[in-house]
PDB file of C-alpha atoms in Angstrom:
ATOM      1  CA  MET A   1      -0.021  -0.002  -0.236  1.00 48.00           C
ATOM      2  CA  PRO A   2       1.348   3.368  -1.015  1.00 53.00           C
ATOM      3  CA  GLU A   3       2.594   6.111   2.003  1.00 58.00           C
ATOM      4  CA  GLY A   4       1.769   9.425   1.761  1.00 57.00           C
ATOM      5  CA  PRO A   5      -0.633  12.274   3.126  1.00 59.00           C
ATOM      6  CA  ASP A   6      -3.499  10.092   1.660  1.00 63.00           C
ATOM      7  CA  SER A   7      -2.795   6.774   2.702  1.00 66.00           C
ATOM      8  CA  LEU A   8      -4.548   4.998   5.397  1.00 70.00           C
ATOM      9  CA  ALA A   9      -1.310   4.750   7.450  1.00 73.00           C
ATOM     10  CA  ASP A  10      -2.722   8.167   7.976  1.00 77.00           C
ATOM     11  CA  MET A  11      -6.080   7.431   9.630  1.00 80.00           C
ATOM     12  CA  PRO A  12      -6.675   7.666  12.947  1.00 83.00           C
ATOM     13  CA  LYS A  13      -6.204   4.609  15.321  1.00 84.00           C
ATOM     14  CA  ARG A  14      -8.857   4.969  18.003  1.00 88.00           C
ATOM     15  CA  ILE A  15     -12.683   5.013  17.736  1.00 92.00           C
ATOM     16  CA  ALA A  16     -13.630   7.894  20.220  1.00 94.00           C
ATOM     17  CA  HIS A  17     -17.482   7.384  20.956  1.00 96.00           C
ATOM     18  CA  VAL A  18     -19.774   4.967  19.869  1.00 97.00           C
ATOM     19  CA  SER A  19     -23.995   7.265  19.823  1.00 98.00           C
ATOM     20  CA  LEU A  20     -26.608   5.430  21.459  1.00 98.00           C
ATOM     21  CA  LEU A  21     -29.976   6.430  21.138  1.00 98.00           C
ATOM     22  CA  VAL A  22     -32.016   6.667  24.335  1.00 98.00           C
ATOM     23  CA  PRO A  23     -35.250   8.535  24.774  1.00 98.00           C
ATOM     24  CA  ASP A  24     -33.966  10.340  27.653  1.00 98.00           C
ATOM     25  CA  TYR A  25     -30.414  11.551  28.986  1.00 98.00           C
ATOM     26  CA  ASP A  26     -31.224  10.902  32.854  1.00 98.00           C
ATOM     27  CA  GLU A  27     -33.440   7.432  32.638  1.00 98.00           C
ATOM     28  CA  ALA A  28     -30.441   6.432  30.108  1.00 98.00           C
ATOM     29  CA  LEU A  29     -27.622   7.722  32.571  1.00 98.00           C
ATOM     30  CA  ALA A  30     -29.110   6.156  35.633  1.00 98.00           C
ATOM     31  CA  PHE A  31     -29.579   2.893  34.098  1.00 97.00           C
ATOM     32  CA  PHE A  32     -25.739   3.046  32.869  1.00 98.00           C
ATOM     33  CA  THR A  33     -24.663   4.207  36.099  1.00 97.00           C
ATOM     34  CA  ARG A  34     -26.432   1.561  38.089  1.00 96.00           C
ATOM     35  CA  ILE A  35     -24.913  -1.162  36.304  1.00 96.00           C
ATOM     36  CA  GLY A  36     -21.433   0.434  36.776  1.00 95.00           C
ATOM     37  CA  PHE A  37     -20.666   2.785  34.142  1.00 97.00           C
ATOM     38  CA  GLU A  38     -19.355   6.180  34.908  1.00 98.00           C
ATOM     39  CA  CYS A  39     -20.562   9.366  33.457  1.00 98.00           C
ATOM     40  CA  ARG A  40     -17.151  11.695  31.803  1.00 98.00           C
ATOM     41  CA  GLU A  41     -18.865  14.616  30.960  1.00 98.00           C
ATOM     42  CA  ASP A  42     -23.147  15.971  30.974  1.00 98.00           C
ATOM     43  CA  THR A  43     -22.849  19.300  29.469  1.00 98.00           C
ATOM     44  CA  ASP A  44     -25.920  21.104  28.539  1.00 98.00           C
ATOM     45  CA  LEU A  45     -25.932  22.549  24.914  1.00 98.00           C
ATOM     46  CA  GLY A  46     -28.923  24.454  25.113  1.00 97.00           C
ATOM     47  CA  ASN A  47     -32.265  23.898  23.741  1.00 96.00           C
ATOM     48  CA  GLY A  48     -32.956  20.530  25.322  1.00 95.00           C
ATOM     49  CA  LYS A  49     -29.931  18.591  23.852  1.00 97.00           C
ATOM     50  CA  ARG A  50     -26.558  17.765  26.276  1.00 98.00           C
ATOM     51  CA  TRP A  51     -23.374  16.002  25.383  1.00 98.00           C
ATOM     52  CA  VAL A  52     -23.082  13.232  27.788  1.00 98.00           C
ATOM     53  CA  ARG A  53     -20.573  10.418  27.583  1.00 98.00           C
ATOM     54  CA  ILE A  54     -20.166   7.217  29.795  1.00 98.00           C
ATOM     55  CA  ALA A  55     -18.364   4.306  30.218  1.00 98.00           C
ATOM     56  CA  PRO A  56     -16.984   1.790  31.818  1.00 96.00           C
ATOM     57  CA  ARG A  57     -14.156   2.815  34.393  1.00 92.00           C
ATOM     58  CA  ASN A  58     -10.464   3.102  32.767  1.00 91.00           C
ATOM     59  CA  ALA A  59     -12.333   1.982  29.605  1.00 94.00           C
ATOM     60  CA  ASP A  60     -10.845   3.964  26.440  1.00 94.00           C
ATOM     61  CA  THR A  61     -14.168   4.199  24.102  1.00 96.00           C
ATOM     62  CA  GLU A  62     -17.046   5.781  25.485  1.00 98.00           C
ATOM     63  CA  ILE A  63     -20.823   5.653  24.595  1.00 98.00           C
ATOM     64  CA  LEU A  64     -22.235   9.087  23.587  1.00 98.00           C
ATOM     65  CA  LEU A  65     -26.034   9.162  25.050  1.00 98.00           C
ATOM     66  CA  ALA A  66     -27.803  10.783  22.259  1.00 98.00           C
ATOM     67  CA  ARG A  67     -31.597  11.428  22.658  1.00 98.00           C
ATOM     68  CA  ALA A  68     -33.554  10.640  20.146  1.00 98.00           C
ATOM     69  CA  VAL A  69     -36.009  13.571  18.671  1.00 97.00           C
ATOM     70  CA  SER A  70     -37.296  13.350  15.228  1.00 98.00           C
ATOM     71  CA  SER A  71     -39.931  10.225  14.378  1.00 98.00           C
ATOM     72  CA  GLU A  72     -36.820   8.136  12.577  1.00 98.00           C
ATOM     73  CA  GLN A  73     -34.463   8.404  15.784  1.00 98.00           C
ATOM     74  CA  ILE A  74     -37.225   7.692  18.024  1.00 98.00           C
ATOM     75  CA  ALA A  75     -37.933   4.610  16.102  1.00 98.00           C
ATOM     76  CA  ALA A  76     -34.628   3.465  15.973  1.00 98.00           C
ATOM     77  CA  ILE A  77     -34.210   3.390  19.438  1.00 98.00           C
ATOM     78  CA  GLY A  78     -33.009  -0.613  20.673  1.00 97.00           C
ATOM     79  CA  ARG A  79     -32.742  -1.295  17.171  1.00 96.00           C
ATOM     80  CA  GLN A  80     -29.843   0.352  16.234  1.00 96.00           C
ATOM     81  CA  GLY A  81     -27.653  -3.229  15.926  1.00 96.00           C
ATOM     82  CA  GLY A  82     -30.743  -4.844  13.605  1.00 97.00           C
ATOM     83  CA  GLY A  83     -32.084  -6.956  16.122  1.00 95.00           C
ATOM     84  CA  ARG A  84     -28.198  -8.780  16.669  1.00 97.00           C
ATOM     85  CA  VAL A  85     -26.061  -7.925  19.928  1.00 97.00           C
ATOM     86  CA  TRP A  86     -24.097  -5.406  18.753  1.00 97.00           C
ATOM     87  CA  LEU A  87     -22.569  -4.022  21.711  1.00 97.00           C
ATOM     88  CA  PHE A  88     -19.784  -5.837  23.744  1.00 95.00           C
ATOM     89  CA  LEU A  89     -18.802  -5.397  27.114  1.00 96.00           C
ATOM     90  CA  GLU A  90     -15.402  -7.306  28.144  1.00 94.00           C
ATOM     91  CA  THR A  91     -14.948  -7.796  31.936  1.00 94.00           C
ATOM     92  CA  ASN A  92     -11.958  -8.813  33.873  1.00 92.00           C
ATOM     93  CA  ASP A  93     -14.335 -10.792  36.646  1.00 94.00           C
ATOM     94  CA  PHE A  94     -17.341 -12.121  34.821  1.00 96.00           C
ATOM     95  CA  GLU A  95     -19.198 -13.483  37.648  1.00 97.00           C
ATOM     96  CA  ALA A  96     -18.968 -10.210  39.579  1.00 96.00           C
ATOM     97  CA  ASP A  97     -20.509  -8.000  36.896  1.00 96.00           C
ATOM     98  CA  TYR A  98     -23.053 -10.439  36.013  1.00 97.00           C
ATOM     99  CA  ARG A  99     -23.992 -10.365  39.435  1.00 97.00           C
ATOM    100  CA  GLN A 100     -24.406  -6.418  39.012  1.00 96.00           C
ATOM    101  CA  LEU A 101     -26.493  -6.815  35.824  1.00 97.00           C
ATOM    102  CA  GLN A 102     -28.811  -9.225  37.740  1.00 97.00           C
ATOM    103  CA  ARG A 103     -29.319  -7.077  40.319  1.00 95.00           C
ATOM    104  CA  ALA A 104     -29.741  -4.166  38.589  1.00 94.00           C
ATOM    105  CA  GLY A 105     -32.423  -5.959  36.996  1.00 94.00           C
ATOM    106  CA  VAL A 106     -31.515  -6.472  33.377  1.00 96.00           C
ATOM    107  CA  CYS A 107     -32.906  -8.573  30.875  1.00 97.00           C
ATOM    108  CA  ILE A 108     -30.677 -11.584  31.010  1.00 98.00           C
ATOM    109  CA  GLU A 109     -31.657 -13.406  27.587  1.00 97.00           C
ATOM    110  CA  ALA A 110     -30.277 -17.268  28.580  1.00 96.00           C
ATOM    111  CA  PRO A 111     -27.893 -18.565  31.213  1.00 97.00           C
ATOM    112  CA  PRO A 112     -24.080 -17.520  30.809  1.00 98.00           C
ATOM    113  CA  ARG A 113     -22.395 -20.201  28.426  1.00 96.00           C
ATOM    114  CA  ASP A 114     -18.570 -21.218  27.459  1.00 95.00           C
ATOM    115  CA  GLU A 115     -17.836 -20.656  24.027  1.00 92.00           C
ATOM    116  CA  ALA A 116     -14.466 -20.716  22.198  1.00 88.00           C
ATOM    117  CA  TYR A 117     -13.954 -17.192  22.744  1.00 87.00           C
ATOM    118  CA  GLY A 118     -14.753 -17.171  26.340  1.00 91.00           C
ATOM    119  CA  ARG A 119     -17.624 -17.160  28.767  1.00 96.00           C
ATOM    120  CA  VAL A 120     -20.915 -14.760  27.832  1.00 97.00           C
ATOM    121  CA  VAL A 121     -24.002 -13.953  28.445  1.00 98.00           C
ATOM    122  CA  VAL A 122     -26.459 -12.038  26.553  1.00 98.00           C
ATOM    123  CA  TRP A 123     -28.525  -9.285  27.554  1.00 98.00           C
ATOM    124  CA  SER A 124     -30.522  -6.394  26.816  1.00 97.00           C
ATOM    125  CA  ASP A 125     -30.532  -2.678  28.428  1.00 97.00           C
ATOM    126  CA  PRO A 126     -33.990  -1.097  28.845  1.00 97.00           C
ATOM    127  CA  TRP A 127     -34.247  -0.289  25.441  1.00 97.00           C
ATOM    128  CA  GLY A 128     -33.667  -3.457  23.626  1.00 97.00           C
ATOM    129  CA  ASN A 129     -30.517  -3.370  22.871  1.00 97.00           C
ATOM    130  CA  ARG A 130     -28.495  -6.493  23.004  1.00 98.00           C
ATOM    131  CA  TRP A 131     -25.096  -6.588  24.645  1.00 98.00           C
ATOM    132  CA  ASP A 132     -23.038  -9.699  25.181  1.00 97.00           C
ATOM    133  CA  LEU A 133     -20.744  -9.402  28.509  1.00 97.00           C
ATOM    134  CA  ILE A 134     -17.640 -11.387  27.754  1.00 97.00           C
ATOM    135  CA  ASP A 135     -14.938 -12.670  29.627  1.00 95.00           C
ATOM    136  CA  LYS A 136     -12.045 -10.873  28.648  1.00 79.00           C
ATOM    137  CA  ARG A 137      -9.309 -13.763  29.438  1.00 75.00           C
ATOM    138  CA  GLY A 138     -10.812 -15.340  26.403  1.00 58.00           C
ATOM    139  CA  SER A 139     -12.015 -12.450  23.886  1.00 56.00           C
ATOM    140  CA  ASP A 140     -11.895 -13.604  20.683  1.00 54.00           C
ATOM    141  CA  ARG A 141      -8.960 -10.768  20.133  1.00 54.00           C
ATOM    142  CA  ASP A 142      -6.723 -12.810  22.842  1.00 51.00           C
ATOM    143  CA  ILE A 143      -7.421 -15.466  20.370  1.00 47.00           C
ATOM    144  CA  ALA A 144      -6.907 -14.297  16.975  1.00 46.00           C
ATOM    145  CA  ARG A 145      -3.451 -13.054  18.472  1.00 41.00           C
ATOM    146  CA  GLU A 146      -2.443 -16.683  19.337  1.00 42.00           C
TER     147      GLU A 146
END
């Protein structure tokens, strides 16, 4: 691949935020802090819009909570992954984090299971987004490097 100012080598290498459509900032913030995320920023931008960044403690990539306002956005709440698991939360302590999700009352779709890439459980947030909680020690990224 050619090197130069237009090459992919110059492309940024980090995803900073992923936007998650929610019906209400405060409701979403309360849910995510209850399951162990931290609020990194909550800035009022005026006209009912806020810049709300959340993430698991010590995580690099953050979720930007985006309040849906148009009918198209409202219809997409909980459906951004098209019904598939599309958010993957890695953990160093699967059992503790699984218990935290249970205590928070999240919808656990099935009991945890062991897969080639590690221990996993599928759960959904209050809006229907499907997540995997994955034991980081067996993550697919670690397997791919072996």
